[in-house]
Coordinates of C-alpha atoms in Angstrom, one line a residue:
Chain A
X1 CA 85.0 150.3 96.0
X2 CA 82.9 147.3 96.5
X3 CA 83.4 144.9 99.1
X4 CA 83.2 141.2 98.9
X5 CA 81.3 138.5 100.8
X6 CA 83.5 138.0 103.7
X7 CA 84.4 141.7 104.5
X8 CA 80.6 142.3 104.6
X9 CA 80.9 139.2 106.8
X10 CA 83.6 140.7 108.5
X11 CA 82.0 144.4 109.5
X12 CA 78.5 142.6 110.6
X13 CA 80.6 140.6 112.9
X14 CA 82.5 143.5 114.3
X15 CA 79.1 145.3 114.5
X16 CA 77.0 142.6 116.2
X17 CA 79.8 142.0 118.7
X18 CA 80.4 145.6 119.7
X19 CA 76.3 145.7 120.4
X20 CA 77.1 143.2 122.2
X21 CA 79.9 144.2 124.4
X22 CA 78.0 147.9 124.7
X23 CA 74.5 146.2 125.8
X24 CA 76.8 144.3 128.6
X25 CA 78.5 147.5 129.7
X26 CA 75.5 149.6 130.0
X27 CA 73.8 146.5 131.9
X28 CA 76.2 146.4 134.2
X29 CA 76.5 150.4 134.8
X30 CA 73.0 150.0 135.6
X31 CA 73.3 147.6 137.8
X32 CA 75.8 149.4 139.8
X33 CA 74.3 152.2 140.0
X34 CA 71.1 151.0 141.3
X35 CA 72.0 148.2 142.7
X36 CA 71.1 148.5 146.8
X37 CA 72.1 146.3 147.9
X38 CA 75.1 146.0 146.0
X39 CA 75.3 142.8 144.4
X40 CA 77.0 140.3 145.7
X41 CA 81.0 139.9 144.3
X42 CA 80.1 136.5 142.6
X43 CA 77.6 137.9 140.1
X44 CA 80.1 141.3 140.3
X45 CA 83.2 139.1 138.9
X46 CA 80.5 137.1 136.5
X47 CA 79.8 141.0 135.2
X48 CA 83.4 141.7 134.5
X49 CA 84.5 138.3 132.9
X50 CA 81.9 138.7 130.5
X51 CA 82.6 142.3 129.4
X52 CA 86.5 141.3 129.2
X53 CA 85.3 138.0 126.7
X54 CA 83.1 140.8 124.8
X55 CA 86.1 142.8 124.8
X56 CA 88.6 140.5 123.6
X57 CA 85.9 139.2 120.9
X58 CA 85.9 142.3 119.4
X59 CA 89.9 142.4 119.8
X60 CA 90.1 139.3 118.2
X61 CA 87.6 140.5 115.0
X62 CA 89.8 143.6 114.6
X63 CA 92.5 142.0 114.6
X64 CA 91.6 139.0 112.6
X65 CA 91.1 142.0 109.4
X66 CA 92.7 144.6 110.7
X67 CA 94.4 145.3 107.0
X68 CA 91.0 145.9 105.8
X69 CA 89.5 147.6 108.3
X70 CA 92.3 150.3 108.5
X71 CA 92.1 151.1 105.1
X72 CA 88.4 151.1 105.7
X73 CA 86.9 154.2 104.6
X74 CA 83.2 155.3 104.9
X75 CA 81.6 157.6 102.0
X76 CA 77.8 158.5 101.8
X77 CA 76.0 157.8 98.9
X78 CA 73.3 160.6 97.4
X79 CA 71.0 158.4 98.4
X80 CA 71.5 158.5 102.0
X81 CA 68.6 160.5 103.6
X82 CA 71.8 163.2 105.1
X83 CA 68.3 165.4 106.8
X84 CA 66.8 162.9 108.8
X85 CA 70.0 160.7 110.2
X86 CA 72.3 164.0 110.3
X87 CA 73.2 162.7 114.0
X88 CA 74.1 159.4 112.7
X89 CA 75.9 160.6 109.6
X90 CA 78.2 162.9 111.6
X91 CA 79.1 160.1 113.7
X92 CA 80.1 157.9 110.8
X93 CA 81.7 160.6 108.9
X94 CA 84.3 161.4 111.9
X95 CA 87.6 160.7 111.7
X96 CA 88.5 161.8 114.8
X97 CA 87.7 160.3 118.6
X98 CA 84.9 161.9 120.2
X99 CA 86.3 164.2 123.2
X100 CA 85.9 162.1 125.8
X101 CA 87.6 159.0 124.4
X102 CA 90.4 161.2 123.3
X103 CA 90.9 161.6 126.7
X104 CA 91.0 158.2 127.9
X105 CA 93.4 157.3 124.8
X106 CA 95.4 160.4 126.4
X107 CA 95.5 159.6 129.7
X108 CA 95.9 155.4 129.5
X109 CA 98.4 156.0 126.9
X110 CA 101.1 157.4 128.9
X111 CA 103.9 155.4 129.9
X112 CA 102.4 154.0 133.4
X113 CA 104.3 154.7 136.9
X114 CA 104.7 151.0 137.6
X115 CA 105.7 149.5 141.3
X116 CA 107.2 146.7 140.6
X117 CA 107.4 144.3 143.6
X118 CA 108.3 140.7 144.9
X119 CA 104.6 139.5 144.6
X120 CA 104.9 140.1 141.3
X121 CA 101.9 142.6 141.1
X122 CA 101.7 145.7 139.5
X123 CA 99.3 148.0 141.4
X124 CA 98.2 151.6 140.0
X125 CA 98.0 153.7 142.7
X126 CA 95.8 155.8 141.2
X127 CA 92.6 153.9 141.2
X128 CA 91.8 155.1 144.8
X129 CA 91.4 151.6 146.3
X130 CA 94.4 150.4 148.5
X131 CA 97.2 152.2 149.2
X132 CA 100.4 150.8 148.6
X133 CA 101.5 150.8 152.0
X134 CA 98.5 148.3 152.6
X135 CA 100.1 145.8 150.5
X136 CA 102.4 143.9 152.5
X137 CA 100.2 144.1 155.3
X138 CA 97.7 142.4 153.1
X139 CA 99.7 139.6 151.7
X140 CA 101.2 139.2 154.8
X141 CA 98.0 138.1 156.5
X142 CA 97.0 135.5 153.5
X143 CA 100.4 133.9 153.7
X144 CA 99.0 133.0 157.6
X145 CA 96.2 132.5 156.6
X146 CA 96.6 129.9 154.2
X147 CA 99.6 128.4 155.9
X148 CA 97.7 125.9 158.0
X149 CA 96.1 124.1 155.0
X150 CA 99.1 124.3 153.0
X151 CA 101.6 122.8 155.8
X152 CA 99.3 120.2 155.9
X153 CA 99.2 119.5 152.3
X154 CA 103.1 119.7 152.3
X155 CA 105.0 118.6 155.3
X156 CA 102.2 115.7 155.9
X157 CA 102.6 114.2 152.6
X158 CA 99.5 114.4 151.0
X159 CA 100.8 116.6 148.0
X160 CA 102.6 113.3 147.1
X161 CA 99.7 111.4 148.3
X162 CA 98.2 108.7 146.1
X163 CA 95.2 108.8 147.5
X164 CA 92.8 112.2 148.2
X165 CA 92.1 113.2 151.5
X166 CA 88.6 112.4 151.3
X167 CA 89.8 108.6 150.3
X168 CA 91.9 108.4 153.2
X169 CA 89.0 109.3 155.0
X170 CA 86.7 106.6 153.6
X171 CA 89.0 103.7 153.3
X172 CA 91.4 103.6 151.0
X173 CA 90.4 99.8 149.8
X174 CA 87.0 100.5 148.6
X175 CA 89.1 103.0 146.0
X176 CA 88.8 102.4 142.1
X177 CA 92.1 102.8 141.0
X178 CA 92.0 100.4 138.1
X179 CA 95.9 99.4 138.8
X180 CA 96.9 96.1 140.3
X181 CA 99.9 98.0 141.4
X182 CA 99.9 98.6 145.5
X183 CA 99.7 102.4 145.9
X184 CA 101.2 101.2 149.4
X185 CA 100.8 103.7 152.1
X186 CA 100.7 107.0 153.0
X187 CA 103.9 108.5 151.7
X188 CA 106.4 110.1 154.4
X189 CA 106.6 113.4 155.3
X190 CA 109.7 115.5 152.7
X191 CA 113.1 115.5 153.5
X192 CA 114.5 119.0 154.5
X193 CA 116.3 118.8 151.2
X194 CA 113.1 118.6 149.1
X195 CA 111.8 121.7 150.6
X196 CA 113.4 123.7 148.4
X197 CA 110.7 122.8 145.9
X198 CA 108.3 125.0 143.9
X199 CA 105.5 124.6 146.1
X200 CA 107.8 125.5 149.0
X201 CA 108.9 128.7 147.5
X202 CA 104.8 129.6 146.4
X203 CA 103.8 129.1 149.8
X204 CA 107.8 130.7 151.1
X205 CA 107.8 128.9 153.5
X206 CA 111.7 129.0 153.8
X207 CA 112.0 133.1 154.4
X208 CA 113.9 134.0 156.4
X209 CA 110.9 136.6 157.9
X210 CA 109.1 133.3 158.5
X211 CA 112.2 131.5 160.2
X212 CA 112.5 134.7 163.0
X213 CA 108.7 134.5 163.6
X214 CA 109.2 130.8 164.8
X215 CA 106.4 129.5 162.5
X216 CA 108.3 126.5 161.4
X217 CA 107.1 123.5 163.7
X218 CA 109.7 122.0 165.9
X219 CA 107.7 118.9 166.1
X220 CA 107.4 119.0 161.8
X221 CA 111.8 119.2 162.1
X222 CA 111.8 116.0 164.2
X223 CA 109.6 113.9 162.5
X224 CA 112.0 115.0 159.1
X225 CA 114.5 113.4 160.9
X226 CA 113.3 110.1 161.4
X227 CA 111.8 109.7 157.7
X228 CA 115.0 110.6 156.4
X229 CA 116.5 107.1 156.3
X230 CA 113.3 105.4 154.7
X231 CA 113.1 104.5 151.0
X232 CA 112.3 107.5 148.6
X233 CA 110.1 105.8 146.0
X234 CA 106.8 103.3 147.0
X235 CA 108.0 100.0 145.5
X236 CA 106.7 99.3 141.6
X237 CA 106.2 96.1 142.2
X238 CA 103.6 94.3 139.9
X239 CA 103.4 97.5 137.1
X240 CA 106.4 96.5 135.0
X241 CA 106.3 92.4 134.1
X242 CA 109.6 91.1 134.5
X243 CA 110.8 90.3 131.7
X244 CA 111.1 86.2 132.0
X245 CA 111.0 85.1 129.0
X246 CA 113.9 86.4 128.3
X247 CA 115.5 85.2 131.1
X248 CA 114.7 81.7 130.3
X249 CA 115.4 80.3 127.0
X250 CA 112.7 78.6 125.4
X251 CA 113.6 74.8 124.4
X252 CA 114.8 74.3 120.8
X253 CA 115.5 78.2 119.8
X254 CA 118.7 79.7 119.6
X255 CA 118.9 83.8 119.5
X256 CA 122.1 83.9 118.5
X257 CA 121.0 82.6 114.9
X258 CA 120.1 85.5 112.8
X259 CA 116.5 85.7 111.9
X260 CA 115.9 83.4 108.7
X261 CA 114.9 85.3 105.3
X262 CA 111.3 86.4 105.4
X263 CA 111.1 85.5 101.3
X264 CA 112.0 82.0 102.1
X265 CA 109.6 81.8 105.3
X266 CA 106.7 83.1 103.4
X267 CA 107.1 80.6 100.6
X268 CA 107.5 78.2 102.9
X269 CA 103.8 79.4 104.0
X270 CA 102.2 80.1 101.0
X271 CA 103.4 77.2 99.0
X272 CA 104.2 74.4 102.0
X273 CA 107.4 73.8 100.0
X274 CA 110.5 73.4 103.0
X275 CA 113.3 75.5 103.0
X276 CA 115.4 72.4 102.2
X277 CA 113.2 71.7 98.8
X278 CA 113.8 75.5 98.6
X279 CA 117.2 75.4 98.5
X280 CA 117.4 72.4 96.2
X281 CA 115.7 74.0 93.5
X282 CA 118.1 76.9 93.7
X283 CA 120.9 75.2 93.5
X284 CA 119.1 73.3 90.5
X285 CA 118.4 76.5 88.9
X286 CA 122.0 77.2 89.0
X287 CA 123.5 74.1 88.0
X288 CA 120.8 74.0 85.0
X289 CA 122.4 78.1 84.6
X290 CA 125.4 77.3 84.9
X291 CA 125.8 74.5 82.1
X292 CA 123.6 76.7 79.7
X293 CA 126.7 79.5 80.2
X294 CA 129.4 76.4 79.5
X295 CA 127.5 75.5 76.4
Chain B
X1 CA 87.8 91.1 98.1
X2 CA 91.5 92.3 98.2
X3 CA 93.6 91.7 100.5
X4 CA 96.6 94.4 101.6
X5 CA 99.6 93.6 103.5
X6 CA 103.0 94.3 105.4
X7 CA 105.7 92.5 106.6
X8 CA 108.2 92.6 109.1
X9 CA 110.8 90.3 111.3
X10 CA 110.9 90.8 115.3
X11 CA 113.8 88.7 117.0
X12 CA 112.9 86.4 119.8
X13 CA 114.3 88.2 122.7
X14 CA 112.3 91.7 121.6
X15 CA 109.1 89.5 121.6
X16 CA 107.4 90.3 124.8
X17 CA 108.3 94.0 123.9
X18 CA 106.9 93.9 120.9
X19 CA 103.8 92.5 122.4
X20 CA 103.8 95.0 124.7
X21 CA 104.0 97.5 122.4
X22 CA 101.1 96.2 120.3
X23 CA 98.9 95.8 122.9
X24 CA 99.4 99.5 124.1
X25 CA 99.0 100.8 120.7
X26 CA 95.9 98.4 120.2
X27 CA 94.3 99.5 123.7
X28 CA 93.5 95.1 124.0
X29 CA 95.5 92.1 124.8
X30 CA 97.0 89.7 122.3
X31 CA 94.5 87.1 121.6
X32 CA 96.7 83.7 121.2
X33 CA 96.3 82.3 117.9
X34 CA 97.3 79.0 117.0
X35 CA 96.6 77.4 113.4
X36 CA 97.2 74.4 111.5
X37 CA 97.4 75.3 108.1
X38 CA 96.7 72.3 105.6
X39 CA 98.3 73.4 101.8
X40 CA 96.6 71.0 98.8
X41 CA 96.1 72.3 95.2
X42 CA 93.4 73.2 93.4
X43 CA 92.4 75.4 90.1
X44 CA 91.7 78.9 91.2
X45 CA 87.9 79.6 92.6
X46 CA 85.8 82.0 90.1
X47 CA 86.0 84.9 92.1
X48 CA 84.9 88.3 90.5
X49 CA 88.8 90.5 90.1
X50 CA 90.6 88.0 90.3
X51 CA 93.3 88.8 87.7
X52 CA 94.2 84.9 86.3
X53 CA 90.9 83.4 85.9
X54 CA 91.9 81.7 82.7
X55 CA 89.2 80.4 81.1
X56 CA 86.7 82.6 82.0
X57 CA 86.0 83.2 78.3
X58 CA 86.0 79.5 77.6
X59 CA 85.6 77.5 79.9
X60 CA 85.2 74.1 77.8
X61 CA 88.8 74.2 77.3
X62 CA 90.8 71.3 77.1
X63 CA 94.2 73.0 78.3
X64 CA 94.7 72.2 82.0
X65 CA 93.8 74.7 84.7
X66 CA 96.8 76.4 86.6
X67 CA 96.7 74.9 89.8
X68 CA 97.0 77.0 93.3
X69 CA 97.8 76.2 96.5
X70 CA 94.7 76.5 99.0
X71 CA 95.1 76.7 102.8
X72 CA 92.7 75.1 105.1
X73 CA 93.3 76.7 107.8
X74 CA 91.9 75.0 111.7
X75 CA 92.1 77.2 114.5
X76 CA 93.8 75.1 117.2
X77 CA 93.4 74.9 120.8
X78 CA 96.5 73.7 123.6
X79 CA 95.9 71.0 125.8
X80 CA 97.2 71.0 128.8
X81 CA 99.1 67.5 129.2
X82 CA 96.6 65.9 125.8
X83 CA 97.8 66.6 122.0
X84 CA 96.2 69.8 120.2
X85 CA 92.8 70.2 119.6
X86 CA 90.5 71.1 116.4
X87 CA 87.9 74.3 117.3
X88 CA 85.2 75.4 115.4
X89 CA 87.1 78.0 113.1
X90 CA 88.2 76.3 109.9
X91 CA 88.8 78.5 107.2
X92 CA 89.3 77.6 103.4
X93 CA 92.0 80.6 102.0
X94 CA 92.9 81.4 98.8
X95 CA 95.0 83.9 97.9
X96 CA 96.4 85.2 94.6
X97 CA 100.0 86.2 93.2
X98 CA 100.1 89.8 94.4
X99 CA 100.0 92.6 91.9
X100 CA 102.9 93.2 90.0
X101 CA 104.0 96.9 89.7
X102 CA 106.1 98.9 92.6
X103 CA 103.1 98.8 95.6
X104 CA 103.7 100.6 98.9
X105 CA 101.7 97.2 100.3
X106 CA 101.2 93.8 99.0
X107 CA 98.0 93.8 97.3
X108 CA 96.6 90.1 96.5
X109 CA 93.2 88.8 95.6
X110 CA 91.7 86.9 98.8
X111 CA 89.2 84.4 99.4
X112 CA 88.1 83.2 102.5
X113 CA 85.8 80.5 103.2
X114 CA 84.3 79.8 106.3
X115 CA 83.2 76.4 107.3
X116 CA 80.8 75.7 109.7
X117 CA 82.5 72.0 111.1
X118 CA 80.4 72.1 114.6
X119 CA 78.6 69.5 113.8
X120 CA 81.1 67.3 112.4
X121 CA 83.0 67.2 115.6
X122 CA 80.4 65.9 117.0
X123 CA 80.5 63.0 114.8
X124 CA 82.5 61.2 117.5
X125 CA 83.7 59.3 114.9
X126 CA 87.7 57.9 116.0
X127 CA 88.1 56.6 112.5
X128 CA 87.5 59.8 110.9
X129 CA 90.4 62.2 110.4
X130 CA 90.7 66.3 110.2
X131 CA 90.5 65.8 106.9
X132 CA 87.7 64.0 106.4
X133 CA 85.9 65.7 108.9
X134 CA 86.5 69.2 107.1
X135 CA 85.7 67.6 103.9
X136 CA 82.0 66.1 105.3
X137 CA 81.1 69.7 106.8
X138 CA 82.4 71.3 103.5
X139 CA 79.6 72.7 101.4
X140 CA 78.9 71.4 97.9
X141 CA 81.2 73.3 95.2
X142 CA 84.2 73.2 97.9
X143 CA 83.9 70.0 98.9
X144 CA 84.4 68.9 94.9
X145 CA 87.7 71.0 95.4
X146 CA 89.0 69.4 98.7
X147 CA 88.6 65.9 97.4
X148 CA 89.6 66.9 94.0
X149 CA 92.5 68.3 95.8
X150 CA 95.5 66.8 94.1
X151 CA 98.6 67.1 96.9
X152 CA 97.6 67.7 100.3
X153 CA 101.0 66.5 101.9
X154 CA 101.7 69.6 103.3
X155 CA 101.3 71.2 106.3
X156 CA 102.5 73.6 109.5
X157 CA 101.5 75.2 112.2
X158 CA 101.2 78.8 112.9
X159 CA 101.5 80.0 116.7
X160 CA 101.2 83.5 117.5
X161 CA 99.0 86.6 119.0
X162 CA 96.5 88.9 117.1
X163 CA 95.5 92.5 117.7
X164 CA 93.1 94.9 115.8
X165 CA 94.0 97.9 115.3
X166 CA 91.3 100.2 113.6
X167 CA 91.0 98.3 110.6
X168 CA 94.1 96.5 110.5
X169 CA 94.7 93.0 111.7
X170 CA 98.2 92.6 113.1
X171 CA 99.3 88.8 113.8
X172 CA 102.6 88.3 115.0
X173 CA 103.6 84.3 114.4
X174 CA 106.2 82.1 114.1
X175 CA 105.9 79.0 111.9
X176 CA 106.2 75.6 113.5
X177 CA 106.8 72.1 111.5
X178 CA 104.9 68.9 111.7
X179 CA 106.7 66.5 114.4
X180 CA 109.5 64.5 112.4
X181 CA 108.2 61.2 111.0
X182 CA 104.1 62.3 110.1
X183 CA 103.6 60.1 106.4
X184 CA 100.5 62.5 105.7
X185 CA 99.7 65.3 108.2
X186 CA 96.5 65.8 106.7
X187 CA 95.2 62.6 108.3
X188 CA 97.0 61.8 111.1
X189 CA 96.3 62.8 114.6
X190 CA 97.1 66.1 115.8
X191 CA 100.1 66.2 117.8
X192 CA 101.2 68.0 121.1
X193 CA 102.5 71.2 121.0
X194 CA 106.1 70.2 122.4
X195 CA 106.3 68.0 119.9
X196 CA 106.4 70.7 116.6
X197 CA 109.6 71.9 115.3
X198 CA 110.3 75.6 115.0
X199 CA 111.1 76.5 111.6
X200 CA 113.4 79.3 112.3
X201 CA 115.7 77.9 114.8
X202 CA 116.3 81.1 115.8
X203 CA 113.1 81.4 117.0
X204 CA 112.0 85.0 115.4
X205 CA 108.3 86.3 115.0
X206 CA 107.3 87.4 111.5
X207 CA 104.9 90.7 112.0
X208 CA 102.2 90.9 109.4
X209 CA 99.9 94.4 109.3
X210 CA 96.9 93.4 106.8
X211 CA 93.7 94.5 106.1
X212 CA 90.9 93.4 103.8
X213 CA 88.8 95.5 101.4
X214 CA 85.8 94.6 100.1
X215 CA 86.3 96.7 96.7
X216 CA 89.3 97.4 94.6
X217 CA 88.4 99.6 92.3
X218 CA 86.7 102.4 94.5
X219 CA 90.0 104.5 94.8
X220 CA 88.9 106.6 97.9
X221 CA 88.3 102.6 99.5
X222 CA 92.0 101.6 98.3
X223 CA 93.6 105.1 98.9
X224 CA 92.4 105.3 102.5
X225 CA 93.1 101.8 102.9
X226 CA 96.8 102.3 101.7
X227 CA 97.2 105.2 103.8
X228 CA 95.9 103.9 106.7
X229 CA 98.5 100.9 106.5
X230 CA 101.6 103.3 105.8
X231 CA 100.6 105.4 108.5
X232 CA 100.8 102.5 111.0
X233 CA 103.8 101.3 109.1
X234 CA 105.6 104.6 109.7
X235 CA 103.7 104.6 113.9
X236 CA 105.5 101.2 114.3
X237 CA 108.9 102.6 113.0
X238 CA 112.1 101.6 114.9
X239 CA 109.9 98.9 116.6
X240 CA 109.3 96.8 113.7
X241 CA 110.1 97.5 110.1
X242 CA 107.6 96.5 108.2
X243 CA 107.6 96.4 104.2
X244 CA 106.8 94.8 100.9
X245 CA 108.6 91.7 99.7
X246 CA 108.8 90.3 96.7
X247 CA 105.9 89.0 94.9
X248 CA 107.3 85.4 94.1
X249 CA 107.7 84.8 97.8
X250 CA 103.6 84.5 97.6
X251 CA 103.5 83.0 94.7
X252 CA 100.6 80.6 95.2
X253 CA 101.0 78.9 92.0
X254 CA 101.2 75.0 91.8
X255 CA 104.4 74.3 89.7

């Protein structure tokens, strides 16, 4: 069996990439377990987004030929020095996983005890890290924690906002917007009724948990009230030209008259000759037709 | 140099759409155009492709050239209360009988010749007309043809916007007629603009999509050219239909 250009291609690729991915692993093994200090999370998380684009490289190139490379078999020819790279020709010659990755294929294989849960995570309690107990507690405290900026961003109407806060901040006048339209101001704070938006439920804002531990803002509630009889939508005025010259008629035309015929128009251009002269000759052409058919 | 085009009709009352549409498609604003077009026959120039250069092979013949109609086109400007004014752009256009055959686009044989008339307007001279003032700044083999010109009775003006779009040109006009009692338009003074006539009292807009190549017979020039005017023919579908039309309706023969 000989194999073409691009499967060559092909197996180099797979080959360069898994160097690749390997060198990254063992690089960041090392660093691990050296590391002390241990490195700071940034560079950690850098670590393990590159070893999951490695990974998924070499996903990709397996999958790309994965009808070649499964009926890929590997055959030593006489010439092969089988002494000296005995190692290396046992390795290549196996069909089989090694032990150790049998074991992994064994154990990550099997169908997973899953918890499924509101938050929408799936946690493996087996990787020794939080239990799942901890959970709750743990979302719990980012929900206040976050809350402040995201009632803010909410209830005060900057999530509808034209302007960033930072503009506000500076002046909203010296602002490039490019549009003639006035962005008006600051938009009101939601109606109750609006809550029941996306964002609202992200942030869940409306649960009943939430309600009993009086974090909803009395003052927030009154101002909803007073906001709710203004106008919705900041007026368009100036983005949309009215349409005026429709409105008034120009002098001399009369729309209700269907279009006349381009053919006639555009000899009218090309030749000068009026639509009247036009006509003429027609009717000249079919009087002259007309007698030749009598005759 | 060949010129390829498309047609199409817009109704008054879709106009500012239209425009609108153009000019968002375009990424610029219409640029008013308004034109006097003068019509006056003369034989066909000697231009390289063109299909009916007669007597190419002999050119001592006695038989009588056919004659074309020639535009001389002067770009206009509006007064504000005075009658229309003459600008620089004055264009000499000839255009042949399209190719016969069953085109996706008008394809014609086009000419244009641009005069540089600057300096006759400053010629300051009352007694001079258009005419004559085109004809002075006319350089030497087209000047023979303007005054050799047999009939230059007719005339009309053509008010409208233009946007470029890659490389197509797209002018949306209307065609507006001389005020009632002008003897020979070609000479007499330009009129206001309330006082031309609309042609089509309904007052629609033709749309014309054109574009000029410099080479015919290259067939990637042609081929892209083509496509590129389909493809905006099919972008501007259900806004304006834009087609062929019949050959004869540019005939530019002199009969």
């Amino acid at each position: 069996m000989s194999l073409d250009k691009q499967q060559v291609a092909a197996l180099d690729r797979l080959r360069t990439q898994l160097a690749v991915a390997a060198r990254q692993l063992g690089s960041s093994r090392e660093n691990l377990i050296r590391g002390d200090p241990l490195q700071p999370w940034e560079s950690l998380q850098g670590d393990v987004h590159f070893i999951v684009k490695n990974i998924v490289a070499v996903q990709d190139t397996l999958e790309k030929h994965r009808e070649f490379l499964t009926s890929l078999h590997a055959y030593p020819l006489p010439s092969f020095p089988g002494y000296s790279k005995e190692v290396l020709l046992q390795n290549v010659m196996r069909k089989k996983l090694d032990v150790a990755p049998e074991d992994w294929v064994a154990k990550y294989s099997k169908p997973r005890v899953q918890t499924d849960r509101a938050d929408g995570m799936e946690i493996d309690g087996a990787d020794g890290g939080l239990e799942d107990k901890d959970f709750p507690q743990l979302w719990r405290e980012v929900a206040a924690d976050s809350r402040t900026y995201a009632k803010d961003f909410v209830y005060r109407g900057t999530y509808r906002d034209a302007y960033a806060i930072e503009e506000r901040e500076t002046g909203v006048q010296n602002v490039v917007t490019g549009l003639k339209r006035n962005l008006g101001g600051k938009p009101h704070a939601m109606k109750p009724s609006e809550r029941s938006g996306t964002l609202h439920a992200f942030f869940g804002f409306k649960t009943n948990k939430e309600e009993d531990n009086g974090v909803v803002d009395d003052e927030l509630v009154v101002s909803d009230d007073e906001s709710d009889e203004e106008a919705e939508d900041v007026p368009m005025g100036g983005v949309v030209p009215d349409s005026q010259p429709q409105a008034a008629p120009e002098p001399g035309v009369d729309s209700s008259l269907p279009p006349v015929n381009m053919e006639k128009m555009l000899r009218f251009m090309t030749t000068g000759i009026t639509m009247a002269e036009q006509d003429d000759e027609e009717k000249r052409k079919k009087a002259a037709d007309e007698e030749r058919r009598k005759r | 140099m060949h010129e390829l085009l498309l047609l199409g009709q817009v109704p008054a009352s879709s106009r500012v759409l239209v425009l609108k549409i153009f000019a968002g498609i375009t990424g610029m604003q219409p640029q008013h155009l308004l034109e006097k077009h003068l019509v006056y026959r003369a034989p066909a120039p000697q231009i390289e492709g063109s299909v009916r250069y007669p007597n190419k092979q002999n050119p001592a013949s006695s038989e009588p050239r056919q004659e074309y109609n020639h535009h001389v086109v002067v770009g206009l400007t509006e007064d504000e209360s005075g009658p229309l004014r003459g600008s620089d752009s004055v264009t000499n256009q000839f255009r042949d009988l399209a190719e016969a055959g069953n085109k996706p686009v008008v394809i014609r044989v086009a000419s244009d010749t641009k005069l540089i008339i600057s300096q006759a307007y400053e010629v300051e001279d009352v007694t001079m007309s258009l005419w004559d003032k085109i004809v002075a700044a006319a350089p030497a083999p087209l000047k023979a043809q303007l005054t050799s010109g047999s009939i230059r009775k007719r005339s009309y003006y053509q008010d409208g916007h233009r946007f470029i779009h890659n490389n197509i040109t797209i002018q949306i006009f209307r065609i507006l007629k001389e005020p009632l009692d002008v003897p020979d338009p070609a000479n007499s003074e330009l009129p206001r603009f309330e006082e031309l006539r609309l042609l089509d009292d309904s007052g629609a807009y033709t749309v014309q999509a054109s574009m000029i190549i410099e080479d015919r017979n290259k067939p990637e020039i042609f081929d892209a050219a083509v496509k590129e005017l389909l493809e905006f023919k099919e972008l501007m579908r259900g806004c304006v239909d834009l087609r062929t039309v019949d050959r004869h309706a540019l005939d530019t023969r002199a009969r």
